[in-house]
Short mmCIF file of C-alpha atoms in Angstrom, two decimals:
data_model
loop_
_atom_site.label_atom_id
_atom_site.label_comp_id
_atom_site.label_asym_id
_atom_site.label_seq_id
_atom_site.Cartn_x
_atom_site.Cartn_y
_atom_site.Cartn_z
CA MET A 1 0.00 0.00 0.00
CA GLU A 2 1.46 3.41 -1.08
CA MET A 3 1.89 6.27 1.44
CA LYS A 4 1.19 9.81 0.11
CA THR A 5 3.34 12.74 1.33
CA THR A 6 2.42 16.46 1.46
CA GLU A 7 4.64 19.50 0.75
CA LYS A 8 2.39 22.01 2.49
CA GLY A 9 4.49 22.11 5.68
CA GLN A 10 7.70 22.61 3.71
CA THR A 11 6.16 25.47 1.75
CA LEU A 12 5.18 27.27 4.94
CA VAL A 13 8.76 27.02 6.22
CA LEU A 14 10.12 28.43 2.96
CA ILE A 15 7.59 31.28 3.01
CA ALA A 16 8.52 32.09 6.61
CA LEU A 17 12.22 32.14 5.77
CA ALA A 18 11.57 34.27 2.69
CA ALA A 19 9.51 36.71 4.79
CA ILE A 20 12.36 37.08 7.28
CA GLY A 21 14.72 37.76 4.37
CA LEU A 22 12.37 40.34 2.94
CA PHE A 23 12.08 42.04 6.32
CA ALA A 24 15.87 42.02 6.62
CA PHE A 25 16.19 43.70 3.23
CA ALA A 26 13.47 46.18 4.26
CA ALA A 27 15.33 46.85 7.50
CA LEU A 28 18.54 47.47 5.56
CA ALA A 29 16.79 49.75 3.09
CA ILE A 30 14.51 51.69 5.43
CA ASP A 31 16.13 51.57 8.87
CA GLY A 32 19.60 51.76 7.32
CA SER A 33 18.75 54.86 5.34
CA ARG A 34 17.23 56.43 8.46
CA ALA A 35 20.44 55.69 10.37
CA PHE A 36 22.60 57.12 7.57
CA SER A 37 20.45 60.26 7.39
CA ASP A 38 20.60 60.71 11.15
CA LYS A 39 24.38 60.31 11.20
CA ARG A 40 24.79 62.94 8.53
CA HIS A 41 22.42 65.27 10.38
CA ALA A 42 24.21 64.59 13.68
CA GLN A 43 27.58 65.35 12.09
CA ASN A 44 26.29 68.67 10.74
CA ALA A 45 24.86 69.43 14.17
CA ALA A 46 28.18 68.64 15.88
CA ASP A 47 30.08 70.78 13.34
CA THR A 48 27.81 73.79 13.80
CA ALA A 49 27.74 73.37 17.59
CA ALA A 50 31.55 73.31 17.75
CA LEU A 51 31.74 76.36 15.49
CA ALA A 52 29.17 78.15 17.66
CA GLY A 53 31.31 77.42 20.70
CA ALA A 54 34.44 78.80 19.01
CA LEU A 55 32.54 81.90 17.89
CA ALA A 56 31.31 82.42 21.44
CA TYR A 57 34.91 82.24 22.66
CA THR A 58 36.07 84.93 20.24
CA HIS A 59 33.14 87.12 21.37
CA GLY A 60 33.80 86.53 25.06
CA SER A 61 30.51 84.61 25.56
CA ASP A 62 29.84 81.31 27.32
CA ILE A 63 31.18 78.49 25.15
CA GLN A 64 29.25 75.63 26.74
CA THR A 65 25.89 77.39 26.45
CA ALA A 66 26.44 78.45 22.84
CA ALA A 67 27.47 74.97 21.71
CA GLN A 68 24.61 73.22 23.52
CA ASN A 69 22.02 75.70 22.23
CA ARG A 70 23.13 75.07 18.67
CA ALA A 71 23.01 71.30 19.14
CA THR A 72 19.53 71.59 20.69
CA SER A 73 18.27 73.70 17.80
CA ASN A 74 19.28 70.84 15.50
CA GLY A 75 17.36 68.27 17.55
CA TYR A 76 20.07 66.98 19.89
CA ASP A 77 19.16 68.20 23.35
CA GLY A 78 20.88 65.53 25.45
CA GLY A 79 17.55 63.82 26.19
CA THR A 80 16.73 60.13 26.47
CA MET A 81 17.46 59.35 22.82
CA ASN A 82 20.71 61.30 22.45
CA ASP A 83 23.68 62.51 24.39
CA VAL A 84 25.71 65.68 23.79
CA THR A 85 29.18 66.07 25.30
CA ILE A 86 31.11 69.35 25.02
CA THR A 87 34.80 69.37 25.90
CA ILE A 88 36.79 72.63 26.13
CA THR A 89 40.60 72.52 26.05
CA ASP A 90 42.82 75.54 26.72
CA ILE A 91 45.54 76.54 24.26
CA ALA A 92 48.35 78.19 26.19
CA THR A 93 50.00 81.42 25.16
CA GLY A 94 53.32 80.69 23.51
CA SER A 95 52.40 77.13 22.51
CA GLY A 96 52.71 77.97 18.81
CA ILE A 97 49.33 76.41 18.03
CA CYS A 98 47.57 79.71 17.41
CA PRO A 99 48.93 82.40 15.07
CA GLY A 100 51.09 84.86 16.94
CA ASN A 101 51.55 82.33 19.77
CA VAL A 102 48.44 83.68 21.48
CA SER A 103 45.99 81.77 23.66
CA GLY A 104 42.90 80.00 22.43
CA LYS A 105 40.42 77.19 22.96
CA GLU A 106 39.68 73.89 21.27
CA ILE A 107 36.02 72.89 21.47
CA THR A 108 35.03 69.27 20.83
CA VAL A 109 31.36 68.30 20.48
CA THR A 110 30.40 64.62 20.55
CA ILE A 111 26.84 63.54 19.76
CA VAL A 112 25.58 60.01 20.39
CA SER A 113 22.08 59.42 19.00
CA ASN A 114 19.77 56.40 19.10
CA ILE A 115 17.10 55.55 16.51
CA ASN A 116 14.15 53.23 17.13
CA THR A 117 14.03 50.70 14.33
CA THR A 118 10.94 49.46 12.44
CA PHE A 119 11.70 46.41 10.35
CA ALA A 120 15.01 45.58 12.03
CA ARG A 121 13.07 44.47 15.13
CA VAL A 122 12.28 41.26 13.26
CA ILE A 123 15.96 40.37 13.39
CA GLY A 124 16.30 41.51 17.01
CA ARG A 125 17.69 45.04 16.44
CA ASN A 126 15.56 47.57 18.33
CA LEU A 127 17.98 50.50 18.28
CA ILE A 128 20.65 51.85 15.96
CA THR A 129 23.29 54.06 17.60
CA ASN A 130 25.31 56.75 15.84
CA ALA A 131 28.32 58.57 17.33
CA VAL A 132 29.91 61.62 15.70
CA THR A 133 32.41 64.24 16.82
CA ALA A 134 33.64 67.67 15.67
CA THR A 135 36.46 69.89 16.93
CA THR A 136 37.05 73.59 16.31
CA ARG A 137 39.85 75.91 17.35
CA GLY A 138 39.28 79.51 18.34
CA CYS A 139 42.33 81.78 18.60
CA ALA A 140 42.23 85.15 20.31
CA TYR A 141 42.62 88.60 18.81
CA HIS A 142 46.24 89.68 18.79
CA ILE A 143 48.69 92.06 17.25
CA ASP A 144 51.72 90.82 15.34
CA PRO A 145 55.00 92.64 14.79
CA LEU A 146 56.15 92.84 11.19
CA PHE A 147 58.11 89.92 9.80
CA TYR A 148 57.98 87.76 12.90
CA GLY A 149 59.38 90.47 15.16
CA SER A 150 62.97 90.27 13.96
CA ALA A 151 64.95 93.36 14.96
CA ILE A 152 66.78 93.48 11.61
CA VAL A 153 65.16 92.28 8.38
CA GLY A 154 66.91 92.08 5.01
CA LEU A 155 64.30 91.52 2.29
CA LYS A 156 66.52 90.78 -0.72
CA PRO A 157 65.64 87.30 -1.98
CA ASN A 158 68.24 84.59 -2.29
CA ILE A 159 69.02 85.38 -5.94
CA GLY A 160 72.78 85.94 -5.93
CA GLY A 161 74.78 89.14 -5.62
CA ASP A 162 74.99 90.96 -2.29
CA CYS A 163 73.56 89.31 0.80
CA SER A 164 70.42 90.59 2.48
CA PHE A 165 72.50 91.22 5.62
CA ASP A 166 76.18 92.10 5.55
CA SER A 167 78.04 93.36 8.60
CA GLY A 168 80.94 94.53 6.40
CA THR A 169 84.21 93.01 5.31
CA SER A 170 86.94 95.52 6.20
CA ASN A 171 85.38 97.70 8.90
CA SER A 172 85.77 97.25 12.64
CA ALA A 173 82.12 97.86 13.55
CA HIS A 174 80.56 95.59 16.11
CA TRP A 175 76.82 94.86 16.00
CA LYS A 176 75.01 94.25 19.26
CA VAL A 177 71.35 93.26 18.90
CA GLU A 178 69.08 92.73 21.88
CA GLY A 179 65.39 91.91 22.17
CA SER A 180 65.18 89.81 19.01
CA GLY A 181 67.21 88.24 16.25
CA LEU A 182 68.04 89.01 12.62
CA PHE A 183 66.26 87.71 9.52
CA SER A 184 67.88 87.51 6.10
CA ASN A 185 65.65 86.65 3.14
CA GLY A 186 68.76 85.59 1.24
CA CYS A 187 72.31 84.96 2.33
CA ALA A 188 73.83 86.53 5.46
CA TYR A 189 77.42 87.51 6.10
CA ALA A 190 79.38 88.59 9.16
CA LYS A 191 83.10 89.35 9.13
CA ASN A 192 83.76 86.97 12.02
CA ASN A 193 82.11 85.36 15.02
CA GLY A 194 82.74 88.45 17.12
CA SER A 195 81.33 91.07 14.74
CA VAL A 196 77.65 90.37 15.56
CA THR A 197 76.47 89.67 19.10
CA LEU A 198 72.91 88.50 19.75
CA ASP A 199 70.94 87.85 22.90
CA SER A 200 71.30 84.37 24.31
CA GLY A 201 68.84 82.14 22.47
CA ASP A 202 68.53 84.41 19.41
CA CYS A 203 70.13 83.53 16.09
CA MET A 204 70.72 84.86 12.65
CA THR A 205 67.90 83.35 10.61
CA SER A 206 68.93 83.04 6.99
CA VAL A 207 66.97 81.71 4.01
CA GLY A 208 70.24 81.25 2.14
CA THR A 209 73.76 80.56 3.30
CA GLY A 210 75.20 82.24 6.37
CA SER A 211 78.74 82.69 7.60
CA GLY A 212 80.52 84.38 10.48
CA PHE A 213 77.75 83.93 13.08
CA THR A 214 77.96 82.00 16.32
CA CYS A 215 74.37 80.90 15.83
CA ILE A 216 72.51 80.50 12.54
CA GLN A 217 69.30 78.74 11.63
CA HIS A 218 67.33 78.22 8.44
CA PRO A 219 63.60 78.99 8.53
CA ALA A 220 60.77 76.96 7.08
CA TYR A 221 59.55 80.07 5.30
CA SER A 222 60.81 82.93 3.17
CA ILE A 223 59.39 86.37 2.42
CA ASN A 224 57.73 86.54 -0.99
CA TYR A 225 59.27 89.74 -2.29
CA PRO A 226 57.76 92.17 -3.13
CA GLU A 227 54.21 90.79 -2.73
CA ASP A 228 54.42 90.20 1.04
CA VAL A 229 55.89 93.66 1.53
CA LEU A 230 53.32 95.47 -0.59
CA ALA A 231 50.57 93.73 1.38
CA ILE A 232 51.68 95.40 4.63
CA MET A 233 52.70 98.81 3.28
CA PRO A 234 50.67 101.61 4.88
CA PRO A 235 48.74 103.84 2.46
CA ASN A 236 50.65 106.56 0.67
CA PRO A 237 49.56 109.80 2.36
CA CYS A 238 51.21 111.96 -0.29
CA ASP A 239 49.82 110.84 -3.67
CA GLY A 240 47.00 113.38 -3.87
CA THR A 241 44.10 110.97 -3.44
CA PRO A 242 41.12 112.02 -1.27
CA GLY A 243 41.76 111.54 2.41
CA ASP A 244 45.53 112.03 2.22
CA VAL A 245 47.00 113.10 5.55
CA GLY A 246 50.52 113.93 4.37
CA LEU A 247 52.02 117.23 5.57
CA PRO A 248 54.77 119.33 3.98
CA PRO A 249 58.07 119.29 5.84
CA PRO A 250 58.61 122.03 8.47
CA ALA A 251 61.26 124.70 8.13
CA SER A 252 64.84 123.48 8.07
CA GLY A 253 66.05 122.61 11.54
CA SER A 254 62.55 122.32 13.01
CA THR A 255 61.19 119.24 14.72
CA PHE A 256 58.69 117.09 12.81
CA THR A 257 55.71 117.19 15.16
CA ASP A 258 52.32 115.44 15.30
CA GLY A 259 51.76 114.13 11.80
CA VAL A 260 52.90 112.22 8.74
CA TYR A 261 55.31 114.25 6.62
CA CYS A 262 55.85 113.86 2.88
CA ILE A 263 59.54 113.81 1.98
CA SER A 264 60.13 114.15 -1.76
CA ASP A 265 63.84 115.09 -1.54
CA LEU A 266 65.56 113.08 1.17
CA ASP A 267 69.03 114.22 0.11
CA ALA A 268 68.12 117.73 1.25
CA TYR A 269 68.51 116.51 4.85
CA ASP A 270 72.16 115.61 4.55
CA SER A 271 74.17 116.95 7.53
CA LYS A 272 70.96 117.95 9.34
CA ASP A 273 69.47 116.63 12.54
CA ILE A 274 66.12 114.97 11.84
CA VAL A 275 64.10 114.95 15.05
CA LEU A 276 60.60 113.47 15.29
CA ASP A 277 58.02 114.08 18.00
CA ASN A 278 54.94 111.89 17.43
CA ALA A 279 55.61 111.98 13.70
CA THR A 280 56.37 109.73 10.72
CA LEU A 281 58.51 110.41 7.67
CA TYR A 282 56.95 109.10 4.45
CA VAL A 283 59.62 109.21 1.75
CA THR A 284 58.28 109.35 -1.81
CA ASP A 285 61.69 110.10 -3.33
CA PRO A 286 62.43 107.27 -5.84
CA THR A 287 66.23 107.76 -5.58
CA PHE A 288 68.43 109.20 -2.86
CA ASP A 289 71.90 108.81 -1.38
CA LEU A 290 71.70 110.24 2.12
CA LYS A 291 75.04 110.03 3.93
CA PHE A 292 74.92 112.73 6.61
CA ALA A 293 78.37 113.87 5.56
CA GLY A 294 79.85 116.03 8.29
CA GLY A 295 77.15 115.54 10.95
CA GLY A 296 73.44 115.15 11.53
CA GLY A 297 71.34 112.07 12.06
CA PHE A 298 68.02 110.66 13.22
CA SER A 299 66.33 110.76 16.61
CA GLY A 300 62.91 111.08 18.19
CA THR A 301 59.60 109.28 18.47
CA PRO A 302 57.14 108.02 15.84
CA THR A 303 53.42 108.57 15.33
CA GLN A 304 51.41 107.02 18.17
CA SER A 305 48.11 106.13 16.45
CA GLY A 306 46.40 105.31 13.15
CA ASP A 307 47.79 103.62 10.04
CA TYR A 308 51.28 104.96 10.76
CA GLU A 309 51.41 104.05 14.43
CA ASP A 310 54.99 103.36 15.54
CA TYR A 311 56.45 103.91 12.08
CA TYR A 312 59.49 106.18 12.28
CA MET A 313 60.04 106.16 8.54
CA VAL A 314 58.35 104.54 5.54
CA VAL A 315 60.06 104.62 2.15
CA ALA A 316 57.79 104.13 -0.87
CA TYR A 317 58.59 100.95 -2.79
CA ASN A 318 60.74 101.27 -5.92
CA SER A 319 60.39 98.42 -8.39
CA ASN A 320 64.16 98.67 -9.04
CA PRO A 321 65.51 97.96 -5.55
CA CYS A 322 68.99 99.02 -4.49
CA PRO A 323 71.54 96.39 -5.56
CA GLY A 324 74.25 97.51 -3.10
CA PHE A 325 75.50 100.19 -0.73
CA THR A 326 77.67 101.91 -3.35
CA SER A 327 75.03 101.98 -6.08
CA ASN A 328 74.03 105.28 -7.64
CA ASN A 329 70.55 106.38 -8.69
CA THR A 330 68.85 104.00 -6.26
CA GLN A 331 67.89 104.32 -2.59
CA VAL A 332 70.80 104.37 -0.14
CA ILE A 333 70.96 105.69 3.42
CA GLU A 334 74.04 105.73 5.59
CA TRP A 335 71.99 105.51 8.75
CA ARG A 336 73.60 107.42 11.62
CA GLY A 337 72.07 107.79 15.03
CA ASN A 338 71.98 111.26 16.51
CA GLY A 339 74.27 111.71 19.48
CA GLY A 340 71.60 113.83 21.14
CA GLY A 341 69.19 110.98 21.73
CA ALA A 342 67.84 107.58 20.77
CA PHE A 343 65.15 107.00 18.20
CA TYR A 344 62.23 104.65 18.21
CA GLY A 345 59.80 103.00 15.83
CA THR A 346 59.91 100.86 12.72
CA ILE A 347 61.91 101.80 9.65
CA LEU A 348 60.25 100.22 6.60
CA ALA A 349 62.36 100.77 3.48
CA PRO A 350 61.57 97.74 1.29
CA SER A 351 63.69 98.72 -1.74
CA ALA A 352 66.51 100.64 0.00
CA CYS A 353 70.02 99.75 1.13
CA LEU A 354 70.45 100.75 4.78
CA ASP A 355 74.07 101.19 5.76
CA ILE A 356 73.96 101.43 9.56
CA ARG A 357 76.84 103.63 10.75
CA GLY A 358 76.40 103.51 14.50
CA ASN A 359 74.33 105.41 17.02
CA GLY A 360 75.53 107.89 19.57
CA ASP A 361 73.04 107.29 22.37
CA PRO A 362 73.87 104.50 24.84
CA ALA A 363 70.19 103.49 24.94
CA GLY A 364 70.56 102.28 21.38
CA MET A 365 68.01 102.17 18.61
CA HIS A 366 64.72 100.74 19.82
CA SER A 367 63.73 100.26 16.21
CA GLN A 368 62.90 97.41 13.91
CA ILE A 369 64.96 98.05 10.78
CA ILE A 370 63.58 96.62 7.53
CA GLY A 371 65.41 97.21 4.26
CA TYR A 372 66.17 95.46 0.99
CA ILE A 373 69.80 95.12 2.09
CA VAL A 374 70.89 95.95 5.65
CA GLY A 375 74.48 96.10 6.82
CA SER A 376 77.39 98.28 7.78
CA ASN A 377 80.44 99.66 6.02
CA GLY A 378 81.62 101.95 8.80
CA ASP A 379 83.65 101.53 11.98
CA ALA A 380 81.14 102.89 14.51
CA ASP A 381 79.46 100.26 16.68
CA VAL A 382 75.77 99.50 16.15
CA TYR A 383 73.53 98.87 19.15
CA VAL A 384 69.95 97.83 18.47
CA ASN A 385 67.84 97.44 21.61
CA TYR A 386 64.64 96.23 19.95
CA GLN A 387 61.45 96.91 21.88
CA GLU A 388 58.46 95.16 20.29
CA ALA A 389 55.86 97.43 21.93
CA GLU A 390 57.57 100.52 20.47
CA ASN A 391 57.43 99.28 16.87
CA HIS A 392 54.62 98.88 14.38
CA GLN A 393 52.33 95.91 14.92
CA THR A 394 49.46 94.68 12.78
CA PRO A 395 46.12 93.75 14.40
CA VAL A 396 44.99 90.20 13.61
CA ASN A 397 41.32 89.34 14.10
CA PRO A 398 40.30 86.20 16.02
CA THR A 399 40.37 83.04 13.95
CA ILE A 400 38.06 80.01 13.94
CA THR A 401 39.08 76.72 12.34
CA LEU A 402 37.09 73.50 11.98
CA LEU A 403 39.70 70.81 12.62
CA LYS A 404 37.73 67.62 12.12
#
């Protein structure tokens, strides 16, 4: 006798297994897309919350409150289905992390969110958890000295010919520089290890080769000449455009007082004492060869406010910079300090050769001296006692950076 079998029970098992598979695919498609969308939204929320915290720092507001409020406005309030963690880390002054070595904060926002599943419950998954993080850095407002605060800056690029800094080959002058170091945008030369003395810890920083210094280092940067210089040049107050503040020079022998003075013939001041009192010299003369033959020199204090604050002298840029101290029809100054007093403030002469021939006052020059080529061909000692607060500085607004 034959026994008949049925396939109904097997079919039900296959349908059940197929249904579970279909639900799994539905879970992947629907619950997975919801999870992906939530993660993207959570990441955007963390980014904007961290940025809000950094912005609050630069404005002097409460970082924690600002970051949490922004996360809440995006749907992450730290409730039962999500968690928001805000971590604030101090950046110390002088750490080198922020521009200008100023202080700052790093704000990290972490969001952990949970999503109730729909179809994934069939396979035992009731929740999907996302975790995202974002970090921003806020750096404080600060003011930067020009060209990294070097007391002496030679701008001539490393393109052969004369060095950007040259202490002289046959003279007996001794350079003593305190308060900062020297920066040469090309090669640098000193007659011997005793001809240039720097503060302990300061070095000659040279883009090119350097010789004759007890301490020399090579920077990771160079000055893009003339673009970097033109970017920081103060406006020309003497070119006749509306708003010019340039003044005509006072009578010969008078003190330059309270203003920015337009100097169109610098050679006319040879052998004269040039004394400033809250004033700036703006030299528009394209060529000069000022040597103070027989006496005279610079002294006094620079302008104390505005675009020309703490500039003693600014020399308008000449697209044909001085190739050397003995060159004619260029811009050359034999810079001599006045025995009657020290002088202060930044000298910015981006296309001139500055031949420093000593200073008579024991207080030294408190200046930052910036020229195309800077050096000395005389025998009088040079003493630069650089004081950062007495030289021109550029304000730098707070910065905010999204790190990750």
